[in-house]
mmCIF file of C-alpha atoms in Angstrom:
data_model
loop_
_atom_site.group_PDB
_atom_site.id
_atom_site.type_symbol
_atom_site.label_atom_id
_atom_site.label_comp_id
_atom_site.label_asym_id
_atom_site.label_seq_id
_atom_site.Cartn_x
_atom_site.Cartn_y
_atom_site.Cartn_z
ATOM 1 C CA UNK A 25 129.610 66.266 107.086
ATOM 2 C CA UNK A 26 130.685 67.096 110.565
ATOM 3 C CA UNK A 27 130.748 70.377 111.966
ATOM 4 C CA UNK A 28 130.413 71.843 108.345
ATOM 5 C CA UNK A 29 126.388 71.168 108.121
ATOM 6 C CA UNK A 30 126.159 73.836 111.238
ATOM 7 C CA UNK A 31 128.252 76.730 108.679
ATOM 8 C CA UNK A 32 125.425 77.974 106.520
ATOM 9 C CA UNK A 33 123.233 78.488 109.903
ATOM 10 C CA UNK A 34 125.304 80.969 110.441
ATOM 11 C CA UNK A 35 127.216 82.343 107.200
ATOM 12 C CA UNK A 36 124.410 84.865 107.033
ATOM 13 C CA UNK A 37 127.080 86.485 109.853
ATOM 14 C CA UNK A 38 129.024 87.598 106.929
ATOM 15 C CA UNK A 39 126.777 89.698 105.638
ATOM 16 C CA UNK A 40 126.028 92.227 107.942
ATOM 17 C CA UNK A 41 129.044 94.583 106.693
ATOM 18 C CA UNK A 42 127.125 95.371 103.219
ATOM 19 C CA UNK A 43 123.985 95.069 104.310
ATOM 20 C CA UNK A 44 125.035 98.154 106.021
ATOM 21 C CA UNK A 45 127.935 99.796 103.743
ATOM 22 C CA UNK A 46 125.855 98.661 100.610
ATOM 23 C CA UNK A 47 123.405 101.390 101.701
ATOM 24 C CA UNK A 48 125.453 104.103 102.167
ATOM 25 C CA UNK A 49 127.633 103.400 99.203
ATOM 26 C CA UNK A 50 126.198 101.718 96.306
ATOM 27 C CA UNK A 51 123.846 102.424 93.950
ATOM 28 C CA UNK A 52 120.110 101.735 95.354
ATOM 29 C CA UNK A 53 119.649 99.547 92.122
ATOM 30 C CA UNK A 54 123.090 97.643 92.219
ATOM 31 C CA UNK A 55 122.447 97.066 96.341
ATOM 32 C CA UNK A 56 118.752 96.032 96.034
ATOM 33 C CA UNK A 57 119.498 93.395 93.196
ATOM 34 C CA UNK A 58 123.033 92.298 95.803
ATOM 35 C CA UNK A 59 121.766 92.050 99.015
ATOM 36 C CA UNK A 60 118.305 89.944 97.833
ATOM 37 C CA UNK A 61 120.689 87.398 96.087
ATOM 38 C CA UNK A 62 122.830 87.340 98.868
ATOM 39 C CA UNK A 63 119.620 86.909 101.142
ATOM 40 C CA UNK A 64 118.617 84.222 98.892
ATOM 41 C CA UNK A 65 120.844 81.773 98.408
ATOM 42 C CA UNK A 66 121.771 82.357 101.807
ATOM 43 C CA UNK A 67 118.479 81.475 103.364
ATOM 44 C CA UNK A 68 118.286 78.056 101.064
ATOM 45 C CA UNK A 69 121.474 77.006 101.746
ATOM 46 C CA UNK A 70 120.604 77.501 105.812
ATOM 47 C CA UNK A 71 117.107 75.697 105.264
ATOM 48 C CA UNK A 72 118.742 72.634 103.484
ATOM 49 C CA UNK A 73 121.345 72.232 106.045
ATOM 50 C CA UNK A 74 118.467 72.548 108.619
ATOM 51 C CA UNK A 75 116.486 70.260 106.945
ATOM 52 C CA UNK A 76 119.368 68.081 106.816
ATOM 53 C CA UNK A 77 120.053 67.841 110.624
ATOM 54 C CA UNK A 78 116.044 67.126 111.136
ATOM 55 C CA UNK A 79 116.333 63.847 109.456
ATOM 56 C CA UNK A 80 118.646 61.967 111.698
ATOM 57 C CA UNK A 81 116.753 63.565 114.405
ATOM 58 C CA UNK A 82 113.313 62.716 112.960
ATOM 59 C CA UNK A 83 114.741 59.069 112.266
ATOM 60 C CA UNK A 84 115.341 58.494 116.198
ATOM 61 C CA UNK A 85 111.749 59.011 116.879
ATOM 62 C CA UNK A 86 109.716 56.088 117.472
ATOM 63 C CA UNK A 87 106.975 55.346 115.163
ATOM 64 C CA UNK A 88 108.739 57.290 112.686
ATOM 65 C CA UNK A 89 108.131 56.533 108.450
ATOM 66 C CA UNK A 90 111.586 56.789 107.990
ATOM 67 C CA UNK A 91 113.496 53.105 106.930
ATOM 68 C CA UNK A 92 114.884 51.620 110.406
ATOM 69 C CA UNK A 93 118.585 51.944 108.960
ATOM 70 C CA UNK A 94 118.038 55.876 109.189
ATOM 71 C CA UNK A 95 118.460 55.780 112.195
ATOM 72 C CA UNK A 96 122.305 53.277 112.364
ATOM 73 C CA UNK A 97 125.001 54.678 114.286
ATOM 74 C CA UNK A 98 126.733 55.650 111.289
ATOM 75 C CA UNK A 99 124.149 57.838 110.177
ATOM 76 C CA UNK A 100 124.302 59.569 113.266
ATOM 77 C CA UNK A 101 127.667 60.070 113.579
ATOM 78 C CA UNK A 102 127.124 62.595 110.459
ATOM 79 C CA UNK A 103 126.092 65.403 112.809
ATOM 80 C CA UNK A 104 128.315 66.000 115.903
ATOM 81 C CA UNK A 105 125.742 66.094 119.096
ATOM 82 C CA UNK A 106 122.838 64.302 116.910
ATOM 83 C CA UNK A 107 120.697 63.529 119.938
ATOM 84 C CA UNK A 108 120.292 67.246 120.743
ATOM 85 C CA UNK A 109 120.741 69.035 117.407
ATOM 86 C CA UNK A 110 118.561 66.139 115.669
ATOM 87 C CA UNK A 111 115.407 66.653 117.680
ATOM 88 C CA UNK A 112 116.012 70.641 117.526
ATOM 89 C CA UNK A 113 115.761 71.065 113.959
ATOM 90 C CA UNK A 114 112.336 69.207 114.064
ATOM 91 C CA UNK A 115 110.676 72.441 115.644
ATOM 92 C CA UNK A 116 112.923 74.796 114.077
ATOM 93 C CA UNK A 117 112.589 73.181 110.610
ATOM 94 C CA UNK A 118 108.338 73.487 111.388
ATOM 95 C CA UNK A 119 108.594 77.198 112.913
ATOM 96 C CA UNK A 120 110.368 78.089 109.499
ATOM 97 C CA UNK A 121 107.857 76.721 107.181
ATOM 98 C CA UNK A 122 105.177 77.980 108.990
ATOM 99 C CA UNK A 123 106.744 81.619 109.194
ATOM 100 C CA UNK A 124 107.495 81.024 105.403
ATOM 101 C CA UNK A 125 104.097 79.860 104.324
ATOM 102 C CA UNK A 126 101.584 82.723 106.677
ATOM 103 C CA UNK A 127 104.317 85.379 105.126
ATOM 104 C CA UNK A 128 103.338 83.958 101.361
ATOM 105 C CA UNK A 129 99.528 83.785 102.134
ATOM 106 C CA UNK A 130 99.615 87.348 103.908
ATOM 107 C CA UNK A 131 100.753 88.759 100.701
ATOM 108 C CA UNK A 132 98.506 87.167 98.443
ATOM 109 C CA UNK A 133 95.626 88.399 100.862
ATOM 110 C CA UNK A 134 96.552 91.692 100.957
ATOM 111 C CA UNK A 135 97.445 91.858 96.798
ATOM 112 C CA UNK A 136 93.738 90.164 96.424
ATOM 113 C CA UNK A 137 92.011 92.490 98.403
ATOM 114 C CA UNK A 138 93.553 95.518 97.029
ATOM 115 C CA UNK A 139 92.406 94.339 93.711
ATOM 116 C CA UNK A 140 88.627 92.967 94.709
ATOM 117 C CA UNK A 141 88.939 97.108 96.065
ATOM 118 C CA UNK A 142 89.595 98.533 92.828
ATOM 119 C CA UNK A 143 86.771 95.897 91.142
ATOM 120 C CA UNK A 144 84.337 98.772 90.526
ATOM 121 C CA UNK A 145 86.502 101.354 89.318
ATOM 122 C CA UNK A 146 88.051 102.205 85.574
ATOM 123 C CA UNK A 147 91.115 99.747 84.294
ATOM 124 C CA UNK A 148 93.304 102.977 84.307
ATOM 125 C CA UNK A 149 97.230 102.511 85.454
ATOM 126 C CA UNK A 150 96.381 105.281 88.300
ATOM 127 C CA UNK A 151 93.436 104.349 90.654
ATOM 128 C CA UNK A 152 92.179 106.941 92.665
ATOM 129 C CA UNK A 153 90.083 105.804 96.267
ATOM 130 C CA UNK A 154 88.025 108.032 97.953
ATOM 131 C CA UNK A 155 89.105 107.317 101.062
ATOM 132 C CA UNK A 156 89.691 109.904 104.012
ATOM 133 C CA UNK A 157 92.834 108.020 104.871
ATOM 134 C CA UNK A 158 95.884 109.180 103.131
ATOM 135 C CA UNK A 159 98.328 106.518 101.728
ATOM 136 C CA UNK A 160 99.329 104.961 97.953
ATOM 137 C CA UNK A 161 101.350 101.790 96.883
ATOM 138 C CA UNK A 162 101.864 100.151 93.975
ATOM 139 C CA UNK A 163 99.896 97.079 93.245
ATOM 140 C CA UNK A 164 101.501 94.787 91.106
ATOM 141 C CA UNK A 165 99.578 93.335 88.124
ATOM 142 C CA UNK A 166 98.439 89.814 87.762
ATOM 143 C CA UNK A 167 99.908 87.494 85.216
ATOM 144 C CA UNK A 168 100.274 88.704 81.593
ATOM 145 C CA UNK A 169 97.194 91.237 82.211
ATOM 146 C CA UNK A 170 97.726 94.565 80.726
ATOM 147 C CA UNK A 171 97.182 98.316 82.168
ATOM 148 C CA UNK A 172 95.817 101.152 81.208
ATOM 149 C CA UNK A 173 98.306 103.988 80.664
ATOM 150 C CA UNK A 174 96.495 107.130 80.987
ATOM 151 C CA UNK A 175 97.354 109.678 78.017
ATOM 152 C CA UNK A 176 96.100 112.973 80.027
ATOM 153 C CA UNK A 177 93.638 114.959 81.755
ATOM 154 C CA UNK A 178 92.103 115.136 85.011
ATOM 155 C CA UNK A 179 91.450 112.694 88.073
ATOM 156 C CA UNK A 180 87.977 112.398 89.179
ATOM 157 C CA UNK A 181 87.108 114.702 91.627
ATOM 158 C CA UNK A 182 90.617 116.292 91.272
ATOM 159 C CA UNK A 183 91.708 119.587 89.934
ATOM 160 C CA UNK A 184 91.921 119.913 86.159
ATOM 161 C CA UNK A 185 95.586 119.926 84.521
ATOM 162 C CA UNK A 186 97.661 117.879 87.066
ATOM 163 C CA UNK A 187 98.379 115.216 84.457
ATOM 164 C CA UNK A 188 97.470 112.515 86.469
ATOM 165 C CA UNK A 189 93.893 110.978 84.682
ATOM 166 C CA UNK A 190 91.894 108.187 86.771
ATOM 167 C CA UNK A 191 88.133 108.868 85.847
ATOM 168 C CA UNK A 192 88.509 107.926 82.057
ATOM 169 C CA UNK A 193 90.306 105.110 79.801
ATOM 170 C CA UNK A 194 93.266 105.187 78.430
ATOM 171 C CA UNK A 195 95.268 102.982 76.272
ATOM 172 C CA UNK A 196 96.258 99.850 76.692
ATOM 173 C CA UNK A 197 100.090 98.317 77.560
ATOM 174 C CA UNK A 198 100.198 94.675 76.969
ATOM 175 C CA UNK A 199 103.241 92.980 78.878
ATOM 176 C CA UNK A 200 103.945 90.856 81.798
ATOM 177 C CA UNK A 201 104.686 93.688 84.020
ATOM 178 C CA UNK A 202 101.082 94.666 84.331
ATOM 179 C CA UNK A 203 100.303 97.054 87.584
ATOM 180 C CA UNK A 204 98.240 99.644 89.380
ATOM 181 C CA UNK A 205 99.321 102.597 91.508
ATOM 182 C CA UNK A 206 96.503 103.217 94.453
ATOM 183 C CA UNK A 207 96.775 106.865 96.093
ATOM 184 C CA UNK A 208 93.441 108.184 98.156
ATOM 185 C CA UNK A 209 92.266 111.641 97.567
ATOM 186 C CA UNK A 210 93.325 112.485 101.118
ATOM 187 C CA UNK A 211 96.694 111.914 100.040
ATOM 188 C CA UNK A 212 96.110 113.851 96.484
ATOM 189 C CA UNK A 213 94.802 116.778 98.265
ATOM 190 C CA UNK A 214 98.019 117.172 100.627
ATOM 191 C CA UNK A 215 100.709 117.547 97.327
ATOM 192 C CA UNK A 216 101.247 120.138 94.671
ATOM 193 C CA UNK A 217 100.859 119.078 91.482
ATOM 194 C CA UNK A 218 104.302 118.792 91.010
ATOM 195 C CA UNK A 219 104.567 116.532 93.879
ATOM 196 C CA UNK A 220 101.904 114.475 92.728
ATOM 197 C CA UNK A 221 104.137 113.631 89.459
ATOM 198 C CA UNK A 222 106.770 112.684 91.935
ATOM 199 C CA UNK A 223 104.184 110.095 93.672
ATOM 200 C CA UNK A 224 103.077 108.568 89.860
ATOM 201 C CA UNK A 225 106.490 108.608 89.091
ATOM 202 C CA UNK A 226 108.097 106.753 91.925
ATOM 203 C CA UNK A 227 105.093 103.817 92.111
ATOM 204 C CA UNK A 228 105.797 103.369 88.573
ATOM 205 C CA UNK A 229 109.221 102.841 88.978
ATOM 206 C CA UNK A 230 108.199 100.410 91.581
ATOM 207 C CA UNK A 231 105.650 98.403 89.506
ATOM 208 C CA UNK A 232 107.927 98.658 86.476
ATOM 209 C CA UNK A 233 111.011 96.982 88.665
ATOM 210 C CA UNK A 234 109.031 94.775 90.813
ATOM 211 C CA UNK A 235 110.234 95.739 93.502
ATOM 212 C CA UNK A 236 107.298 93.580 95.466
ATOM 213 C CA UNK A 237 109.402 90.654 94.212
ATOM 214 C CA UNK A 238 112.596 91.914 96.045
ATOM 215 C CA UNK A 239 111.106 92.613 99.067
ATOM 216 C CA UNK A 240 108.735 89.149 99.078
ATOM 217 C CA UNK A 241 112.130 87.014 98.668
ATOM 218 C CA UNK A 242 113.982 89.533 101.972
ATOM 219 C CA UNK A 243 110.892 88.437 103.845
ATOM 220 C CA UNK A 244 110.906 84.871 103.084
ATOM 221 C CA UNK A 245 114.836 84.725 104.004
ATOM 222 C CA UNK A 246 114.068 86.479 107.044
ATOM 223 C CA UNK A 247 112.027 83.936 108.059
ATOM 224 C CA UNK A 248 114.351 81.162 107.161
ATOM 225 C CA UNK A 249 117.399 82.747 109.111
ATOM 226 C CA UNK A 250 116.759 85.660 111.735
ATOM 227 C CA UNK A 251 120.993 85.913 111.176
ATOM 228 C CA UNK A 252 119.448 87.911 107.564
ATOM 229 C CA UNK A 253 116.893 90.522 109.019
ATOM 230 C CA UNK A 254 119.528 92.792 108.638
ATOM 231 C CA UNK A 255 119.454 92.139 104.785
ATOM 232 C CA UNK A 256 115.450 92.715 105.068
ATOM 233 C CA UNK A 257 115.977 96.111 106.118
ATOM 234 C CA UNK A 258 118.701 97.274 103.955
ATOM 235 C CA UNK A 259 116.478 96.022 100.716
ATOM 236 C CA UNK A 260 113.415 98.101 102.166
ATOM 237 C CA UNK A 261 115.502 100.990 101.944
ATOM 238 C CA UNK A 262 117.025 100.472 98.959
ATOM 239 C CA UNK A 263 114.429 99.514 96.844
ATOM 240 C CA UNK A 264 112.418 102.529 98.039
ATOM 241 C CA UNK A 265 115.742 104.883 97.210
ATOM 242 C CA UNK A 266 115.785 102.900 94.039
ATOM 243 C CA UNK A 267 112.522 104.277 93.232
ATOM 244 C CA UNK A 268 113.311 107.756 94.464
ATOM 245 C CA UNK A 269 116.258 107.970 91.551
ATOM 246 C CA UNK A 270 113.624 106.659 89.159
ATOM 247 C CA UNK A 271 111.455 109.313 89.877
ATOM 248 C CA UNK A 272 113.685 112.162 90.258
ATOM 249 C CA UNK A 273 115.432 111.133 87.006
ATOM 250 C CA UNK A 274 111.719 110.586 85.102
ATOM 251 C CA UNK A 275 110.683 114.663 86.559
ATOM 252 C CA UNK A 276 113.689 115.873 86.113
ATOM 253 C CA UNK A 277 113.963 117.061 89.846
ATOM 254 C CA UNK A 278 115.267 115.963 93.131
ATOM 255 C CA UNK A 279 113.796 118.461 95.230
ATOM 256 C CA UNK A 280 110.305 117.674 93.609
ATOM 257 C CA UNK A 281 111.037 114.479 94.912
ATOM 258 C CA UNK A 282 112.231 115.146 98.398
ATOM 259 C CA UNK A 283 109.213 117.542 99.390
ATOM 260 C CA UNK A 284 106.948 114.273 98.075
ATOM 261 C CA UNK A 285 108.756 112.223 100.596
ATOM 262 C CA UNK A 286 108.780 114.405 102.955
ATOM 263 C CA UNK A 287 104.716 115.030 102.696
ATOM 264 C CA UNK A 288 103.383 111.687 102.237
ATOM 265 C CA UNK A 289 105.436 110.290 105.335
ATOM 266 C CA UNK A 290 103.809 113.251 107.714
ATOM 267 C CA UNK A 291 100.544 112.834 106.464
ATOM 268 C CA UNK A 292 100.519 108.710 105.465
ATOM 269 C CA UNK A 293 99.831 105.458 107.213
ATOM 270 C CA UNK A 294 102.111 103.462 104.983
ATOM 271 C CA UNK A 295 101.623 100.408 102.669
ATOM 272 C CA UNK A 296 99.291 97.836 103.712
ATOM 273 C CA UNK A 297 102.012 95.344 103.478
ATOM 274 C CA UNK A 298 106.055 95.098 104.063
ATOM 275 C CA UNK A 299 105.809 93.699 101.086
ATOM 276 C CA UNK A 300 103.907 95.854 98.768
ATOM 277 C CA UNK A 301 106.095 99.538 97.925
ATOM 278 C CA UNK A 302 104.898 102.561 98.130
ATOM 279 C CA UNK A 303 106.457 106.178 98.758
ATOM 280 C CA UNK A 304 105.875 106.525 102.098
ATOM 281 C CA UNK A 305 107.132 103.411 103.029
ATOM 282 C CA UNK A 306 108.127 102.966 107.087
ATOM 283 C CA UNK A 307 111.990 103.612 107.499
ATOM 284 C CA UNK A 308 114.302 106.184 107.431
ATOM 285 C CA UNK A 309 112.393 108.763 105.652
ATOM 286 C CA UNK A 310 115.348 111.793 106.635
ATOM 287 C CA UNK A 311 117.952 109.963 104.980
ATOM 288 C CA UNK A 312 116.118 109.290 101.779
ATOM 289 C CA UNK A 313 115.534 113.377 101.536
ATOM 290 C CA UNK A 314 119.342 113.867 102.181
ATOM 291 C CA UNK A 315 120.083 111.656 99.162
ATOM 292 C CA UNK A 316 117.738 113.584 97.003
ATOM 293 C CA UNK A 317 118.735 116.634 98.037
ATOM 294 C CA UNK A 318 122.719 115.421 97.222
ATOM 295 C CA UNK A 319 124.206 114.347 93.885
ATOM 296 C CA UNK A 320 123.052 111.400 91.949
ATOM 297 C CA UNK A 321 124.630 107.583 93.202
ATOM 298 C CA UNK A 322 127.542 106.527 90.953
ATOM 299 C CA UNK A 323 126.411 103.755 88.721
ATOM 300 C CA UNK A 324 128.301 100.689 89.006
ATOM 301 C CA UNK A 325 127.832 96.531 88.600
ATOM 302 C CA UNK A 326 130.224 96.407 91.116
ATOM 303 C CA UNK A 327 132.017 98.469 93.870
ATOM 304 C CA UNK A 328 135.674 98.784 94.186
ATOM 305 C CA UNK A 329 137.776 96.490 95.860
ATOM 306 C CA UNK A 330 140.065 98.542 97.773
ATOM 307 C CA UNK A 331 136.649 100.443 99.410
ATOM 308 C CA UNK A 332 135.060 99.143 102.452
ATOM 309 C CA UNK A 333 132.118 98.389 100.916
ATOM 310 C CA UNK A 334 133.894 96.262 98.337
ATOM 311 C CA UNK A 335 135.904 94.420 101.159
ATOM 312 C CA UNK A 336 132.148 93.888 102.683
ATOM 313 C CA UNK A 337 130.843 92.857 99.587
ATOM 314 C CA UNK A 338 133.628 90.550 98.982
ATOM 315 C CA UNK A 339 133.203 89.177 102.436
ATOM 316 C CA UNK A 340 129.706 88.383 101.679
ATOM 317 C CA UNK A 341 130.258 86.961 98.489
ATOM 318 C CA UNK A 342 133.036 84.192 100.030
ATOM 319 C CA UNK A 343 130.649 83.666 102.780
ATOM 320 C CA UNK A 344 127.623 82.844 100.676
ATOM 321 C CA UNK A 345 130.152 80.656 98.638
ATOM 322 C CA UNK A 346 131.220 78.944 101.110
ATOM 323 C CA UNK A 347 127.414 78.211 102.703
ATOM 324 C CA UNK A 348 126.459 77.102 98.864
ATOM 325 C CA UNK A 349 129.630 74.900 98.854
ATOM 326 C CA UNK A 350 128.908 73.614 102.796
ATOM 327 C CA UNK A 351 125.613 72.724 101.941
ATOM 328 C CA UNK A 352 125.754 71.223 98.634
ATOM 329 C CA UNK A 353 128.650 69.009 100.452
ATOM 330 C CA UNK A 354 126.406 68.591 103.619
ATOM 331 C CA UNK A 355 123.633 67.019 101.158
ATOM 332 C CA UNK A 356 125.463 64.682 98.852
ATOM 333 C CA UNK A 357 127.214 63.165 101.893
ATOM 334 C CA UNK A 358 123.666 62.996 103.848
ATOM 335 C CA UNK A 359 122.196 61.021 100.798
ATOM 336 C CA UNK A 360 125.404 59.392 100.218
ATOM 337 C CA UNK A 361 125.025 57.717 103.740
ATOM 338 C CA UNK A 362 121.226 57.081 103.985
ATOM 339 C CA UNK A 363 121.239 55.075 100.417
ATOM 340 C CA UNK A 364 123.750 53.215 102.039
ATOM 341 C CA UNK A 365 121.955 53.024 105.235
ATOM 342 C CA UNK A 366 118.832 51.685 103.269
ATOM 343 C CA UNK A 367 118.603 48.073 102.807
ATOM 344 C CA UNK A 368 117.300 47.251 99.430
#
């Protein structure tokens, strides 16, 4: 293995140019879905390797499970400084699934108590709080559970002819990509009408993208590999301008959509999680107006090559290539060596 288990520790390097360009310069859709594959197969490739180095330092330990030939100079030898390194991935291997695993269960907290919060109110698609404090998210669905799509009306305790029903029934979706958009009446009562439509409009493009799932696996990689928090915060922006096209394009205006922004993030405390979406989601709120307020993104699978963000994104690409490669490598040598290590 040599020096090439220590490469996809810090690949992630490689990425920083997109993470960066890929917001400026992309499409919010093409980026999002980019830079969250990127992050990753990035963060397992780092993770394996880690994992990796901690067995020939957990097999020097005394008392140790691990078979006695684990622990052979030639097993060692695999990983230049393996007395230091060894017993360093040990804490760092335990500080990553620990990080991983509270990130996971926060999440599923949070998406259970949102939904133990909306127990006693109507299986509509738009659920309404009366709550003095003014924020909305979209709440993703669980399982194959449908939603109520609401065919027209009024909210409860709303003004008639905003479009928007939560008091009454309406009919039901069947699919896997089941969801709820929360908004308070505090929040309600700060936007026009029109704005409002903006607000239903961009959770649903949320809940109908998933964009939960996107910014779940950015957290998780994060976690993995600090070297990717970069690629955390580029995907929270993204998805949220990915959102912001959905919703301009489903109103039919981009102003409509900018004054929405604009409102909510004076007036709101946010999502309850980094990993839930909502509109007035923490981060750079001005620039997300400025791209409403400018022509639609370009539409492409892939940027140009002669472009800086297509050198970046090529640049990314080899290095997450190479960490896939260095890793795989790293693994079947590792097991390669232990079986042969192992007396039968």
């Amino acid at each position: 293995m040599g020096v090439f288990v220590f490469l996809p520790l810090v690949l992630p390097l490689t990425a920083w140019p997109v993470a960066r360009l890929a917001e400026q310069h992309l499409h919010p859709r093409t980026a999002t879905r980019l830079l969250t594959a990127m992050a990753a197969v990035l963060a397992l490739c780092s993770t394996v390797c880690l994992g990796l180095v901690m067995v020939v330092g957990t097999a020097q330990l005394p008392g140790n499970p691990l078979p006695d030939g684990w622990s052979d100079p030639e097993v060692r030898a695999a990983v230049p400084f393996d007395e230091f390194v060894g017993k360093a991935a040990i804490p760092a291997l335990c500080a990553v699934v620990v990080a991983c695993a509270r990130t996971v269960w926060r999440h599923a907290r949070v998406r259970s108590r949102a939904h133990r919060a909306l127990a006693g109110l109507p299986d509509t698609e738009v659920a309404v709080l009366p709550d003095g404090a003014p924020y909305a998210y979209a709440l993703p669905g669980r399982g194959r559970r449908g939603v109520d799509a609401p065919r027209g009306g009024a909210r409860r305790g709303g003004r008639p002819g905003d479009g928007e029903p939560c008091g009454r029934a309406g009919r039901r979706v069947r699919g896997r990509r089941g969801g709820r958009v929360v908004v308070t009446t505090a929040l309600l009562d700060r936007l026009r009408p029109a704005e409002r439509r903006a607000l239903f409009a961009h959770e649903r493009a949320h809940l109908a993208a998933r964009h939960d799932r996107f910014l779940l696996t950015v957290q998780l990689a994060a976690r993995a590999n600090p070297f990717l928090r970069p690629l955390r915060t580029a995907v929270a922006y993204t998805a949220e301008r990915w959102a912001d096209e959905e919703a301009a394009r489903a109103i039919g205006s981009r102003r409509t959509v900018a004054r929405a922004i604009g409102t909510a993030a004076l007036v709101s405390r946010g999502t309850p999680a980094p990993t839930l979406a909502g509109l007035a989601a923490p981060g750079p709120v001005p620039r997300r107006v400025a791209a409403l307020l400018g022509p639609p993104p370009v539409v492409r699978d892939w940027p140009p090559v002669f472009t800086s963000v297509g050198l970046a994104a090529w640049g990314a690409a080899a290095g997450t290539a190479v960490s896939a490669m260095s890793s795989a490598n790293s693994a079947v040598t590792m097991v390669l060596i232990l079986h042969a290590a192992t007396p039968l």
